[in-house]
Coordinates of C-alpha atoms and ligand atoms in Angstrom, one line a residue:
X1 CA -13.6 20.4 21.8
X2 CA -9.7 20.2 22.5
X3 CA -8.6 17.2 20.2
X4 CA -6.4 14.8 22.4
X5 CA -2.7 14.9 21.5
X6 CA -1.9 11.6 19.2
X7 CA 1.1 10.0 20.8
X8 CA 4.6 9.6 19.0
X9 CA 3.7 5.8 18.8
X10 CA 1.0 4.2 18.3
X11 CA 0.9 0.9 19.3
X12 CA -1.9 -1.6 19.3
X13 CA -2.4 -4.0 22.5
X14 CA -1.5 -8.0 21.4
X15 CA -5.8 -8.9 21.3
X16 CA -6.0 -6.0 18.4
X17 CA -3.6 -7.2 16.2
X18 CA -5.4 -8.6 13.2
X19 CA -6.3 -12.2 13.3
X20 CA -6.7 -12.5 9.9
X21 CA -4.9 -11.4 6.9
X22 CA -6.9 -9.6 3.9
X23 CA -7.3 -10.6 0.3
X24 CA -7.6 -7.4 -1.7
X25 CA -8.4 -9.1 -4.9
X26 CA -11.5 -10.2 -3.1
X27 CA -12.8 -6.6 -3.4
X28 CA -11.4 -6.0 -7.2
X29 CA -14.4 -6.3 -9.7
X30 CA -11.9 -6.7 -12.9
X31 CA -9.2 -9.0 -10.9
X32 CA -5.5 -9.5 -11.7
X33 CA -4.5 -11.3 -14.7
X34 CA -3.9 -15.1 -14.2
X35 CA -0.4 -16.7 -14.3
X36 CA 0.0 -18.5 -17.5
X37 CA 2.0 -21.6 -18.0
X38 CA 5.0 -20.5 -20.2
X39 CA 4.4 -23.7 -22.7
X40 CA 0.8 -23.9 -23.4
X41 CA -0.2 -19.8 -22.6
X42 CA -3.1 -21.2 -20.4
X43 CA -3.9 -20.0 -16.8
X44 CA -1.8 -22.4 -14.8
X45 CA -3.3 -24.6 -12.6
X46 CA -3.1 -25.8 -8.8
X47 CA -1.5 -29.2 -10.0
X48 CA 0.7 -27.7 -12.4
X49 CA 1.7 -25.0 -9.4
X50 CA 2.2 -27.9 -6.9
X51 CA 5.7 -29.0 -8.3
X52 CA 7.1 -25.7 -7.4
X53 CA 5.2 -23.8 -4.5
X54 CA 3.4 -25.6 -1.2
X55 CA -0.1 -26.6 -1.4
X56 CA -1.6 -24.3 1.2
X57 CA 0.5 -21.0 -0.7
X58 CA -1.1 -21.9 -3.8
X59 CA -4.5 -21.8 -2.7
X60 CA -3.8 -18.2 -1.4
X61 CA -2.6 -17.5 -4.7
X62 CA -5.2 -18.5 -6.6
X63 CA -8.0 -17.1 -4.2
X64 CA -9.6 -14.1 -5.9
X65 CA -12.7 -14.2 -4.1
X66 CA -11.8 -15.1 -0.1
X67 CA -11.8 -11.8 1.6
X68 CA -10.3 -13.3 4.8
X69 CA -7.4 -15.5 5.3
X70 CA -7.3 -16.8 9.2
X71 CA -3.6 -16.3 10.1
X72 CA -2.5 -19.7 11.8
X73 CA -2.2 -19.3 15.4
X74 CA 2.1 -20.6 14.8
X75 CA 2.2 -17.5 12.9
X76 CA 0.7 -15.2 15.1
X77 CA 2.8 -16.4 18.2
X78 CA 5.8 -15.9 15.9
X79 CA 4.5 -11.9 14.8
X80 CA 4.0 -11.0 18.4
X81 CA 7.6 -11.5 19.0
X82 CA 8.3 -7.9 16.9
X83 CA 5.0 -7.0 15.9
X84 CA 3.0 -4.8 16.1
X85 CA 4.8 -2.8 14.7
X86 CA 5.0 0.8 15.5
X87 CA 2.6 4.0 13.7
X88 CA 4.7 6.6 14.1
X89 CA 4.0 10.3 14.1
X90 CA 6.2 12.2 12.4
X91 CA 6.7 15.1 14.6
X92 CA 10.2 15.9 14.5
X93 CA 9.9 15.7 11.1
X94 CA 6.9 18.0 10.6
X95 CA 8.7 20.4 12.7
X96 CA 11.3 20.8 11.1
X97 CA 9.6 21.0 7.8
X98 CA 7.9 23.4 8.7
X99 CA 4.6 21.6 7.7
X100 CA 1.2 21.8 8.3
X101 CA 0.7 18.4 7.2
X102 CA 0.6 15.4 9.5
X103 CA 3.1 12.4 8.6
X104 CA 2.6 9.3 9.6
X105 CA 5.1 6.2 9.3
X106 CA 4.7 3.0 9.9
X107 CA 8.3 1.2 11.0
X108 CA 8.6 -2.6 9.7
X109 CA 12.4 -2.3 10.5
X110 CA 11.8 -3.4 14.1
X111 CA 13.3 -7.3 13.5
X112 CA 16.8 -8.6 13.4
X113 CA 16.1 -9.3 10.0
X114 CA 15.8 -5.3 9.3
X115 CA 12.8 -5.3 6.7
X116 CA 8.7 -5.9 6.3
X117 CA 9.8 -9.2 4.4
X118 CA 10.0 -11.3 7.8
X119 CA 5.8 -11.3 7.7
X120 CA 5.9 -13.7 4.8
X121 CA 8.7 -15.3 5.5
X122 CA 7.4 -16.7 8.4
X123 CA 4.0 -17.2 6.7
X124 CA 6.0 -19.7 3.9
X125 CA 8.1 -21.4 6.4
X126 CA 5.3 -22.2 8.3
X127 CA 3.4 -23.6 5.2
X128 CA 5.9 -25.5 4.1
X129 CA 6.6 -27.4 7.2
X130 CA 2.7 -28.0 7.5
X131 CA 3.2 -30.0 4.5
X132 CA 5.8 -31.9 5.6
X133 CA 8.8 -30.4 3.0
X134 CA 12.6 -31.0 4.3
X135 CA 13.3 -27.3 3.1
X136 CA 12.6 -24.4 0.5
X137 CA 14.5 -22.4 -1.7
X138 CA 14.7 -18.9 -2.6
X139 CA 17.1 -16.0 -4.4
X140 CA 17.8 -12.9 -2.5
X141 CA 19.3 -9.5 -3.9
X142 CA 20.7 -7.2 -1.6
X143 CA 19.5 -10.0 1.4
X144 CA 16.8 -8.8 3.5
X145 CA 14.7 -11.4 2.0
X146 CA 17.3 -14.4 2.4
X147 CA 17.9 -13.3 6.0
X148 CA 14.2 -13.0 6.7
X149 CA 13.7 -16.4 5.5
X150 CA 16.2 -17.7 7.2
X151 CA 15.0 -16.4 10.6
X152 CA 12.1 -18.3 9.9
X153 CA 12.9 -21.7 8.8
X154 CA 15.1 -22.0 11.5
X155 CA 12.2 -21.3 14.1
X156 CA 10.3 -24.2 12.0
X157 CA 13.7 -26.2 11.4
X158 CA 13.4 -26.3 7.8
X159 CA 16.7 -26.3 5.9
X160 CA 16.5 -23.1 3.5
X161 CA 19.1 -22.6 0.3
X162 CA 19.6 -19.1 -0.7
X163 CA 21.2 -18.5 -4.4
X164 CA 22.2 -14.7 -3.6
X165 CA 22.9 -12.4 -6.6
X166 CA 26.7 -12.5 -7.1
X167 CA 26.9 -8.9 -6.7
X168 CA 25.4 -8.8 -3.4
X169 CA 27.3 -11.9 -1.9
X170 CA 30.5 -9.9 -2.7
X171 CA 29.3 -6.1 -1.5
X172 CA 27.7 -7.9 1.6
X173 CA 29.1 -10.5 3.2
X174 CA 27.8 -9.3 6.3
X175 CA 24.2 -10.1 5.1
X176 CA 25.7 -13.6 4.0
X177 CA 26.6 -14.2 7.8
X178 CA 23.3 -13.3 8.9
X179 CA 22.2 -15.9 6.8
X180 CA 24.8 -18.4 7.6
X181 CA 24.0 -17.6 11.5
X182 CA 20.4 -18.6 11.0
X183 CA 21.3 -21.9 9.3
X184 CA 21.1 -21.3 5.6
X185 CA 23.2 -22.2 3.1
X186 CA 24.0 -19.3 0.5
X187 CA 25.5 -19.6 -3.0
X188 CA 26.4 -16.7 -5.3
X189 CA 24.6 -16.6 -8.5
X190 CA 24.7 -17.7 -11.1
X191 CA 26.6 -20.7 -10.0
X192 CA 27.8 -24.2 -11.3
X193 CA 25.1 -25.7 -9.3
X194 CA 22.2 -25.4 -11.3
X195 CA 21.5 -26.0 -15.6
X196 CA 20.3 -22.9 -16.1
X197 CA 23.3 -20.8 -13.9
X198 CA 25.6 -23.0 -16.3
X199 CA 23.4 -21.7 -19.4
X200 CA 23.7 -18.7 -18.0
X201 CA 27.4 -18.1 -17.2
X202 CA 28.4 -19.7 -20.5
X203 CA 26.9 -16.9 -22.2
X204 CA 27.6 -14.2 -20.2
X205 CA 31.0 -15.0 -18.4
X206 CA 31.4 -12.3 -16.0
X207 CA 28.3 -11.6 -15.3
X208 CA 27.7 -10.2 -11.5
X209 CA 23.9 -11.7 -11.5
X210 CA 20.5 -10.4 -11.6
X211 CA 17.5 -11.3 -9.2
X212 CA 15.7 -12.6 -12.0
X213 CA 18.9 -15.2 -12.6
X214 CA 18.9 -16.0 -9.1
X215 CA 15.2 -16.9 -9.2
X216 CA 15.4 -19.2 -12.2
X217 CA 18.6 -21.2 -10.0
X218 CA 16.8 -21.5 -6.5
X219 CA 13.3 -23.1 -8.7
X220 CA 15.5 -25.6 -10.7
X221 CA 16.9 -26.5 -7.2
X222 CA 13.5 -26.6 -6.1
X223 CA 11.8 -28.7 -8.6
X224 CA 15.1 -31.4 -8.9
X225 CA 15.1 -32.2 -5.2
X226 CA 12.8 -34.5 -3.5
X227 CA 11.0 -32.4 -0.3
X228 CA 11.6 -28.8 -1.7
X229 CA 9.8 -25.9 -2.7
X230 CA 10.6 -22.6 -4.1
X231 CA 9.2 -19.7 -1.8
X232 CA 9.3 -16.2 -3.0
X233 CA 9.8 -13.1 -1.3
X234 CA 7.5 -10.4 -3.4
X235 CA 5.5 -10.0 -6.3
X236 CA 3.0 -13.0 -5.9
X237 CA -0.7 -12.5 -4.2
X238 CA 0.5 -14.8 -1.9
X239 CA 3.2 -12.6 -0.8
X240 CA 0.7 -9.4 -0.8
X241 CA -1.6 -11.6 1.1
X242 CA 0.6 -12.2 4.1
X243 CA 1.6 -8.7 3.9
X244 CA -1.8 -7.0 4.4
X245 CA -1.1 -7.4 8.1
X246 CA 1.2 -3.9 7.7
X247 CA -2.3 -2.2 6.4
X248 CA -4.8 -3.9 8.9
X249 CA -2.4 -2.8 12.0
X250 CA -2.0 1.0 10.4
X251 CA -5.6 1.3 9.9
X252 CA -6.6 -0.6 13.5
X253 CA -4.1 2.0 14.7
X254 CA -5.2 5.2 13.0
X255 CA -8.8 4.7 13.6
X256 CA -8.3 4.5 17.4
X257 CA -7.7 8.3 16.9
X258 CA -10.0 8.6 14.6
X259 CA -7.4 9.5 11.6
X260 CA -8.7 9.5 7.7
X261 CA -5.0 9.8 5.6
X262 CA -5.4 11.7 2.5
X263 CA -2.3 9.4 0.9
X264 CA -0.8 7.0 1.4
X265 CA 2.8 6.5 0.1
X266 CA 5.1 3.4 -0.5
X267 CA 8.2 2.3 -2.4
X268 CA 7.5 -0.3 -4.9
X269 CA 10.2 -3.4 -5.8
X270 CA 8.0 -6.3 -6.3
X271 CA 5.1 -4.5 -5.0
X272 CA 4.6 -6.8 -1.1
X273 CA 4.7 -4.1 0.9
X274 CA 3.1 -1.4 -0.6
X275 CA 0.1 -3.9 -1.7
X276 CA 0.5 -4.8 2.1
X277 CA 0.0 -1.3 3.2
X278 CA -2.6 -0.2 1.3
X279 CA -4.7 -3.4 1.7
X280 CA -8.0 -2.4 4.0
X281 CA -7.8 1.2 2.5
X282 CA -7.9 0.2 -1.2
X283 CA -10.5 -2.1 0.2
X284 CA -12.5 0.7 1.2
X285 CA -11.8 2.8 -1.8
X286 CA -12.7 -0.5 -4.0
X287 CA -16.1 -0.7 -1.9
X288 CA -16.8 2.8 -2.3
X289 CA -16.3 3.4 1.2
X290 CA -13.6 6.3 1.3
X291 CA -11.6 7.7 -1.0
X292 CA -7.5 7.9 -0.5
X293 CA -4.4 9.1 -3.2
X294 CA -1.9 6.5 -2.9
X295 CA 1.2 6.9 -4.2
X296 CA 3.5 4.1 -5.6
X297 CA 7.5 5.0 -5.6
X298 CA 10.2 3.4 -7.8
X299 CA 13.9 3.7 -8.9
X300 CA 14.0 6.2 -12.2
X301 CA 16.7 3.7 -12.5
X302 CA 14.0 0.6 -12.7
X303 CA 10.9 2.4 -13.9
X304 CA 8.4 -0.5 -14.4
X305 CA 5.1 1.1 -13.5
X306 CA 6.2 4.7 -15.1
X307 CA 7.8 3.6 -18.1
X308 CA 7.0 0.2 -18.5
X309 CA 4.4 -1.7 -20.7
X310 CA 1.4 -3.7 -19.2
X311 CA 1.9 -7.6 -21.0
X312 CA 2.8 -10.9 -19.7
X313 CA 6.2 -11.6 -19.1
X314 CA 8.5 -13.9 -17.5
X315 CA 9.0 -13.5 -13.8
X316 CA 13.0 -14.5 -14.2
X317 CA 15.5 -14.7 -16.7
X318 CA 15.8 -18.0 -17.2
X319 CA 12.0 -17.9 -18.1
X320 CA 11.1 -21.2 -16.0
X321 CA 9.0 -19.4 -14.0
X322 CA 4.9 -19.1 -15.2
X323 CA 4.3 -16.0 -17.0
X324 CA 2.9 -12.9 -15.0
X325 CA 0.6 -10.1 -16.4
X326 CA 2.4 -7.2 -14.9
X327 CA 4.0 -3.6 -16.2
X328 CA 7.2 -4.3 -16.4
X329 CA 10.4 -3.4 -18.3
X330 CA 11.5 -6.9 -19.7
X331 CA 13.0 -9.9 -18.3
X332 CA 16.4 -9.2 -19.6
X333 CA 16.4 -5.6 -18.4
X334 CA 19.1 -5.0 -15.4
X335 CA 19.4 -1.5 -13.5
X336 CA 22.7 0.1 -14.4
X337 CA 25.5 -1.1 -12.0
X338 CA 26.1 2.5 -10.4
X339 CA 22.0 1.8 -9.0
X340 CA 22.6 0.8 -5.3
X341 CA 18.9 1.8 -4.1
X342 CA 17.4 -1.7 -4.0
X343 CA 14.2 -2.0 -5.8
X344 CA 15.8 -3.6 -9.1
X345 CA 13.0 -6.2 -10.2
X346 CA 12.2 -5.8 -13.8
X347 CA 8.3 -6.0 -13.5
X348 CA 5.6 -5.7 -10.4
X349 CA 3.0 -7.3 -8.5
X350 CA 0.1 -8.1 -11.3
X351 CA -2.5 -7.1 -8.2
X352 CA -0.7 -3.8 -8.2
X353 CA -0.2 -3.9 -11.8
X354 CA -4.0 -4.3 -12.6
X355 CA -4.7 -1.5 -9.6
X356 CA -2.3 0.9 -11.7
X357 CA -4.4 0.3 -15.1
X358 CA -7.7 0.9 -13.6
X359 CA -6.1 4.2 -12.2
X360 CA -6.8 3.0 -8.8
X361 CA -3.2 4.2 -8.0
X362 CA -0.6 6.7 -9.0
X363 CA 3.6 6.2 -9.4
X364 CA 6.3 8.5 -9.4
X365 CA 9.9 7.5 -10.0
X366 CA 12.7 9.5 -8.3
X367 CA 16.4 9.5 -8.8
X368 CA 18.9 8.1 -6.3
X369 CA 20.5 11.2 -5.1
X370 CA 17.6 12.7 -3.9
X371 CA 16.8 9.4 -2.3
X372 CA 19.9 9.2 -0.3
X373 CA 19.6 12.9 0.4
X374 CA 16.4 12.2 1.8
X375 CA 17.2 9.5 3.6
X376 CA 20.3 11.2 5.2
X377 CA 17.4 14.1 5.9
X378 CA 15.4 11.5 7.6
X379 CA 18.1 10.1 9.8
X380 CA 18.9 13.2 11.3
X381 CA 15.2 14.4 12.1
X382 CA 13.6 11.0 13.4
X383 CA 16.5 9.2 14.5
X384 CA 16.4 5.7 12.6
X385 CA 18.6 4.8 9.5
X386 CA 16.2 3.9 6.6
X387 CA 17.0 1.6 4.5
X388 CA 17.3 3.2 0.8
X389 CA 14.3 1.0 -0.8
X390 CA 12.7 2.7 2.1
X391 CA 13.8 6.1 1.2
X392 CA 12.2 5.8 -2.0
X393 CA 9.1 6.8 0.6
X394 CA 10.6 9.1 2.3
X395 CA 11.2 11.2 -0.5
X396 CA 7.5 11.5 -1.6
X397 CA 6.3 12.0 1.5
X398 CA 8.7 14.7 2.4
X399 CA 7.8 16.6 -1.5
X400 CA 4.4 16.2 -0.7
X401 CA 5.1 17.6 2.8
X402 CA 6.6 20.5 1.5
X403 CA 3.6 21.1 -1.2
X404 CA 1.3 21.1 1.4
X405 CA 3.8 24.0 3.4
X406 CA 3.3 26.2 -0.2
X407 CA -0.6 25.9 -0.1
X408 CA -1.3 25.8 3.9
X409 CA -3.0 22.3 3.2
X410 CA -3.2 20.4 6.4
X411 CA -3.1 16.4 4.7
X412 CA -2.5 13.7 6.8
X413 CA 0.2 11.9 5.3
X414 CA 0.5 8.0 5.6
X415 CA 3.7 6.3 4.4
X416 CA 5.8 3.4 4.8
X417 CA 9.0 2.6 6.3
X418 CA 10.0 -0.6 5.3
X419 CA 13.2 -1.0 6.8
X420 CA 17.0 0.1 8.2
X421 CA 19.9 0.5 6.2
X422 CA 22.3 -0.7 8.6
X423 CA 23.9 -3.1 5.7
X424 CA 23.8 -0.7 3.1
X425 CA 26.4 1.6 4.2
X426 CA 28.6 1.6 1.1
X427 CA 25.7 2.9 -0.9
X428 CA 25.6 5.3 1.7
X429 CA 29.3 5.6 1.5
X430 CA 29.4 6.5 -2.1
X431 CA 26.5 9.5 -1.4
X432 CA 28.7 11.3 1.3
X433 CA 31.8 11.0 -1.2
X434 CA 29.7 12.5 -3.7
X435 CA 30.9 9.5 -6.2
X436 CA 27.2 8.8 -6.5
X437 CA 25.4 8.9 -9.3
X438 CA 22.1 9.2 -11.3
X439 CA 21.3 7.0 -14.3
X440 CA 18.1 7.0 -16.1
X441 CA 17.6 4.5 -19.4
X442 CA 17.1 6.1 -22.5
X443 CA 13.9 5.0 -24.5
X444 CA 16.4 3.2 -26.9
X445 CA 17.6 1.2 -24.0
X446 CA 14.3 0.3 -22.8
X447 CA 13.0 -0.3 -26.1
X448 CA 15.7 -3.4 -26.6
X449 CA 14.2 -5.1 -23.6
X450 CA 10.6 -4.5 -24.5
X451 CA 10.9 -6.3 -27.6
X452 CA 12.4 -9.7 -26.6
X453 CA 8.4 -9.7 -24.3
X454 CA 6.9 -12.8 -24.8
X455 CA 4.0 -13.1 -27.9
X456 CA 1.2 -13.6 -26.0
X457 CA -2.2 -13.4 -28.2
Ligands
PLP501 C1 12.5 -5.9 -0.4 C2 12.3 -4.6 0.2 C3 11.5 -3.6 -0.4 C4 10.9 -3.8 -1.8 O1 10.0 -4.9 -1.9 P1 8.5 -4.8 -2.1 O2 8.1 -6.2 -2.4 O3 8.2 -3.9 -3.2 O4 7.9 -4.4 -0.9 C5 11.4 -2.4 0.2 N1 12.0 -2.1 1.3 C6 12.8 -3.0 2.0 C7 13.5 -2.6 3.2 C8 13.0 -4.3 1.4 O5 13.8 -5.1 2.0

């Protein structure tokens, strides 16, 4: 039977995009650690939750039974104006490869705001709206979180404060406009504005920031004003929750062909949109259903499901934030400065986390250069600028690729493509100068973070 030709896109119609969003943990039978309350070490609870995030989010957290989440027919209208999102096969790039394997990709850079993040973003904004709040808070790194958010609270007309890592608000002040052009206000961090940025710049003067600095200023600003909430942009269930919609549209897509991937490959920060992607098919694998490899991809710069330990820890640095069971390299622990690949939180998603201990999924860690050299690769062949977090992907996919040319294997290849890179061009910069380079932390290095973890008995 000749097999009919699977288009360069794949696109879904508007009535098969998913109507509701899926709850992996659901389908786990040992289920992510709980959050603990930093002060007592005791699983926190809604009420003590409700001071920080919005009612509805926290009852998504919490939820590890409820398979199915109804997305709210607000947010739906909202993701038809850029989703779906396109499956794209990578024929250019098999071609030129030389591969027998089949790549797919699926492209969440399709928004003004450039990344996957938008999905929750709206998600929160909506939430918090629901409830009534005048606004939310959040920190942003290199921005495409802050600018997602932004999009979306002003299509709900919430205000939204951005504490942006100092760093970034200096390298990119184009993000910052984006920002600024969507209504939010932005303030470098650490800044003069909160307790804990004071703390913090008093002891280290100087200091460019860190995400997990940023986080502890935007939930101080949070919890001292009246009508605010902190919203976060990766990492929590919630987050992974929202993000599932990335997985239910590849595998709606994929199965209108008929396709089974053999992997499935993502680049892992805080672990939203790989736990996004892989959603239904871990689902399946969970259930016994099929069976898939899926690959996680991090920084060798940021190592935290590779070399990390698996402990509670503080999710920031000002350890306000409840402590998360997670693999992680320490609070305190900041890539090297020359790192420009994104991907720089010190621990992961405890869903992912738990997934990675029960060897439900596999990581690799690979060095900047060869990131940017694939992503440079990747532009050329397939046309679109990734975004390097992205390219983190990219580069598995293509070394698996190329396995599967030295052993004629045919595998279909599944990974995705987070975003563009349109606002990263002086990382890209410093890769075509050749000033770029590779730093990897010695086990001494990473030692002095791992002991300043949290006793937890
Ligand atoms: C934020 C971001 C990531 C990493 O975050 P995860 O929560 O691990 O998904 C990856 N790619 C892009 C483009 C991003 O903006």
């Amino acid at each position: 039977m000749k097999q009919e030709k699977i288009p360069y896109k794949i696109y879904l119609n508007e009535s098969e995009m998913p109507k509701a969003w899926y709850n992996l943990r659901a389908d786990m039978k040992k289920k992510p650690a709980p959050l603990l309350n930093p002060a007592t070490h005791k699983p926190m609870t809604a009420d003590e939750l409700a001071g920080v995030f919005c009612e509805e989010l926290i009852k998504q957290e919490l939820d590890n039974t409820t398979p199915y989440f109804e997305i709210p027919k607000e947010i739906r209208d909202f993701y038809k104006m850029y989703r779906p999102s396109p499956l794209v096969r990578a024929y250019c790039l098999e071609e030129k490869l030389g591969t027998p394997a089949k790549i797919y990709y699926k492209f969440e850079g399709n928004n003004t705001s450039g990344s996957h993040k938008l999905n929750s973003a709206i998600a929160q904004a909506y939430y918090a709206k629901k409830q009534g709040l005048k606004g939310v808070t959040t920190e942003t790194g290199a921005g495409q979180w802050g600018t997602a958010l932004s999009m979306a609270c002003s299509y709900f007309n919430l205000d939204c404060k951005v504490y942006m890592v100092k760093c970034s608000y200096e390298q990119k002040p184009f993000r910052r406009e984006v920002m600024r052009t969507y209504g939010a206000s932005v303030t470098p961090s650490p800044s003069t504005e909160t307790e804990v940025g004071k703390k913090i710049l008093a002891e280290h003067p100087g200091t460019t920031g860190s995400l997990g600095c940023a986080i502890s200023e935007a939930v101080e600003k949070a919890v001292t004003s009246d009508g605010y909430r902190y919203v976060l942009g990766s990492v929590l269930n919630q987050v992974l929750l929202h993000q599932s919609v990335i997985g239910l549209e590849t595998k709606a897509a994929l199965d209108k062909y008929g396709i089974k991937p053999d992997m499935i490959i993502g680049c892992a920060g805080g672990g939203s949109n790989l736990g996004g992607l892989i959603a239904p098919f871990m689902g399946e694998k969970l259930r016994g259903e099929a069976d898939y490899r899926i690959i996680a991809v991090e920084p060798a710069s940021c190592p935290s499901l590779t070399r990390g330990v698996y402990a509670y820890d503080f999710c920031d640095t000002g350890m306000v934030c409840p402590l998360a069971k997670m693999y992680t390299l320490g609070s305190d622990f900041i890539p090297s400065a020359n790192h420009a690949g994104g991907l720089r939180y010190h621990g992961m998603s405890s869903t992912l986390s738990e997934l990675y201990n029960q060897g439900l999924i596999e990581a690799t860690s690979v060095k900047q250069t060869d990131v940017f050299e694939a992503a440079e690769y990747f532009a050329r062949v397939e046309g679109i600028l990734p975004a390097p977090e992205s390219s983190h992907a990219i580069r598995v996919a293509i070394d698996e690729a190329l396995k599967c040319k030295e052993i004629s294997e045919e595998k279909t290849i599944v990974f995705g493509l987070t975003g563009t890179g349109y606002f990263d061009m002086v990382a890209y910069e410093k890769f075509h100068d050749g000033e770029m380079s590779d730093y990897i932390p010695t086990d001494e290095e990473l030692a002095i973070y791992r002991a300043k973890l949290p006793k937890i008995d």
